[in-house]
């Protein structure tokens, strides 16, 4: 027995089968999308956790340097600190900003940085 839909003879079973396949396909794609989003969120959390650890280490290093403020005898230690952090991937601008906020003179920092670049 067939039923006419819009002038086309299609059995109800075939239509239900096609609709079911389309719905299941859509559901499958949605589930895959949810898993992908969850995976990306997990990776982002890991990246943020590593960045927080790096920032903590950086701030600890800055705190260690507070005792070096203004002393010429300690400029080699400051130079080593700057070199180490540049090797770790921190930008010069970020280092300079942090050190000047801790009380180091920008002119002295520039001199040390130019000495490192040579």
mmCIF file of C-alpha atoms in Angstrom:
data_model
loop_
_atom_site.group_PDB
_atom_site.id
_atom_site.type_symbol
_atom_site.label_atom_id
_atom_site.label_comp_id
_atom_site.label_asym_id
_atom_site.label_seq_id
_atom_site.Cartn_x
_atom_site.Cartn_y
_atom_site.Cartn_z
ATOM 1 C CA UNK A 1 0.000 0.000 0.000
ATOM 2 C CA UNK A 2 1.403 3.399 -0.894
ATOM 3 C CA UNK A 3 0.567 6.880 0.141
ATOM 4 C CA UNK A 4 0.922 9.808 -2.196
ATOM 5 C CA UNK A 5 3.021 12.744 -0.932
ATOM 6 C CA UNK A 6 3.066 15.733 -3.237
ATOM 7 C CA UNK A 7 2.179 13.660 -6.234
ATOM 8 C CA UNK A 8 4.986 11.125 -5.704
ATOM 9 C CA UNK A 9 4.265 7.545 -4.765
ATOM 10 C CA UNK A 10 6.573 6.670 -1.838
ATOM 11 C CA UNK A 11 6.025 3.931 0.684
ATOM 12 C CA UNK A 12 5.850 5.165 4.277
ATOM 13 C CA UNK A 13 8.562 2.716 5.401
ATOM 14 C CA UNK A 14 11.102 4.153 2.960
ATOM 15 C CA UNK A 15 10.334 7.705 4.054
ATOM 16 C CA UNK A 16 10.632 6.791 7.728
ATOM 17 C CA UNK A 17 13.907 4.981 7.018
ATOM 18 C CA UNK A 18 15.367 8.010 5.217
ATOM 19 C CA UNK A 19 14.259 10.406 7.956
ATOM 20 C CA UNK A 20 15.667 8.075 10.630
ATOM 21 C CA UNK A 21 19.029 7.832 8.850
ATOM 22 C CA UNK A 22 19.194 11.622 8.520
ATOM 23 C CA UNK A 23 18.321 12.127 12.189
ATOM 24 C CA UNK A 24 20.891 9.559 13.333
ATOM 25 C CA UNK A 25 23.538 11.143 11.115
ATOM 26 C CA UNK A 26 22.780 14.560 12.588
ATOM 27 C CA UNK A 27 22.925 13.163 16.112
ATOM 28 C CA UNK A 28 26.263 11.486 15.374
ATOM 29 C CA UNK A 29 27.714 14.740 14.012
ATOM 30 C CA UNK A 30 26.500 16.629 17.099
ATOM 31 C CA UNK A 31 28.089 14.074 19.437
ATOM 32 C CA UNK A 32 31.380 14.300 17.540
ATOM 33 C CA UNK A 33 31.204 18.090 17.817
ATOM 34 C CA UNK A 34 30.667 17.918 21.565
ATOM 35 C CA UNK A 35 33.671 15.613 21.999
ATOM 36 C CA UNK A 36 35.810 17.933 19.868
ATOM 37 C CA UNK A 37 34.820 20.966 21.953
ATOM 38 C CA UNK A 38 35.525 19.094 25.196
ATOM 39 C CA UNK A 39 38.944 18.059 23.884
ATOM 40 C CA UNK A 40 39.776 21.657 22.939
ATOM 41 C CA UNK A 41 38.664 22.933 26.356
ATOM 42 C CA UNK A 42 40.868 20.353 28.088
ATOM 43 C CA UNK A 43 43.880 21.370 25.968
ATOM 44 C CA UNK A 44 43.213 25.036 26.695
ATOM 45 C CA UNK A 45 43.092 24.336 30.427
ATOM 46 C CA UNK A 46 46.465 22.582 30.185
ATOM 47 C CA UNK A 47 47.984 25.528 28.321
ATOM 48 C CA UNK A 48 46.617 27.990 30.877
ATOM 49 C CA UNK A 49 47.952 25.864 33.731
ATOM 50 C CA UNK A 50 51.442 25.834 32.189
ATOM 51 C CA UNK A 51 51.299 29.597 31.628
ATOM 52 C CA UNK A 52 50.302 30.167 35.253
ATOM 53 C CA UNK A 53 53.270 28.053 36.365
ATOM 54 C CA UNK A 54 55.616 30.034 34.097
ATOM 55 C CA UNK A 55 54.265 33.340 35.384
ATOM 56 C CA UNK A 56 54.712 32.114 38.952
ATOM 57 C CA UNK A 57 58.343 31.192 38.256
ATOM 58 C CA UNK A 58 58.904 34.536 36.563
ATOM 59 C CA UNK A 59 57.419 36.480 39.478
ATOM 60 C CA UNK A 60 59.501 34.436 41.921
ATOM 61 C CA UNK A 61 62.598 35.384 39.951
ATOM 62 C CA UNK A 62 61.580 39.030 40.076
ATOM 63 C CA UNK A 63 61.112 38.781 43.833
ATOM 64 C CA UNK A 64 64.594 37.271 44.136
ATOM 65 C CA UNK A 65 65.990 40.225 42.216
ATOM 66 C CA UNK A 66 64.453 42.826 44.511
ATOM 67 C CA UNK A 67 67.502 42.616 46.740
ATOM 68 C CA UNK A 68 69.739 43.529 43.770
ATOM 69 C CA UNK A 69 68.179 46.949 43.214
ATOM 70 C CA UNK A 70 70.682 49.685 42.570
ATOM 71 C CA UNK A 71 73.840 47.726 43.405
ATOM 72 C CA UNK A 72 76.565 47.774 40.727
ATOM 73 C CA UNK A 73 78.188 44.702 42.269
ATOM 74 C CA UNK A 74 75.029 42.776 41.485
ATOM 75 C CA UNK A 75 74.733 43.865 37.841
ATOM 76 C CA UNK A 76 76.296 40.592 36.649
ATOM 77 C CA UNK A 77 73.573 38.682 38.479
ATOM 78 C CA UNK A 78 70.965 40.922 36.888
ATOM 79 C CA UNK A 79 72.585 40.288 33.499
ATOM 80 C CA UNK A 80 72.443 36.531 34.093
ATOM 81 C CA UNK A 81 68.812 36.805 35.141
ATOM 82 C CA UNK A 82 67.917 38.699 31.964
ATOM 83 C CA UNK A 83 69.857 36.242 29.777
ATOM 84 C CA UNK A 84 68.189 33.237 31.383
ATOM 85 C CA UNK A 85 64.695 34.650 30.922
ATOM 86 C CA UNK A 86 65.373 35.661 27.316
ATOM 87 C CA UNK A 87 66.490 32.081 26.644
ATOM 88 C CA UNK A 88 63.267 30.834 28.239
ATOM 89 C CA UNK A 89 61.332 32.809 25.643
ATOM 90 C CA UNK A 90 60.256 35.892 27.558
ATOM 91 C CA UNK A 91 60.309 39.067 25.500
ATOM 92 C CA UNK A 92 62.667 41.906 26.322
ATOM 93 C CA UNK A 93 59.756 44.325 26.607
ATOM 94 C CA UNK A 94 58.057 42.138 29.204
ATOM 95 C CA UNK A 95 61.276 41.752 31.201
ATOM 96 C CA UNK A 96 61.988 45.487 31.049
ATOM 97 C CA UNK A 97 58.468 46.346 32.176
ATOM 98 C CA UNK A 98 58.617 43.928 35.107
ATOM 99 C CA UNK A 99 62.072 45.056 36.216
ATOM 100 C CA UNK A 100 61.261 48.773 35.998
ATOM 101 C CA UNK A 101 58.092 48.172 38.016
ATOM 102 C CA UNK A 102 60.330 46.544 40.645
ATOM 103 C CA UNK A 103 62.484 49.683 40.866
ATOM 104 C CA UNK A 104 65.320 49.053 38.423
ATOM 105 C CA UNK A 105 66.426 52.000 36.304
ATOM 106 C CA UNK A 106 65.436 51.676 32.671
ATOM 107 C CA UNK A 107 68.738 53.179 31.513
ATOM 108 C CA UNK A 108 70.727 50.551 33.424
ATOM 109 C CA UNK A 109 68.514 47.779 32.066
ATOM 110 C CA UNK A 110 69.037 49.038 28.502
ATOM 111 C CA UNK A 111 72.824 49.041 29.024
ATOM 112 C CA UNK A 112 72.747 45.461 30.266
ATOM 113 C CA UNK A 113 70.485 44.387 27.407
ATOM 114 C CA UNK A 114 72.743 46.004 24.792
ATOM 115 C CA UNK A 115 75.697 44.189 26.365
ATOM 116 C CA UNK A 116 73.824 40.893 26.056
ATOM 117 C CA UNK A 117 72.855 41.477 22.420
ATOM 118 C CA UNK A 118 76.506 41.937 21.358
#
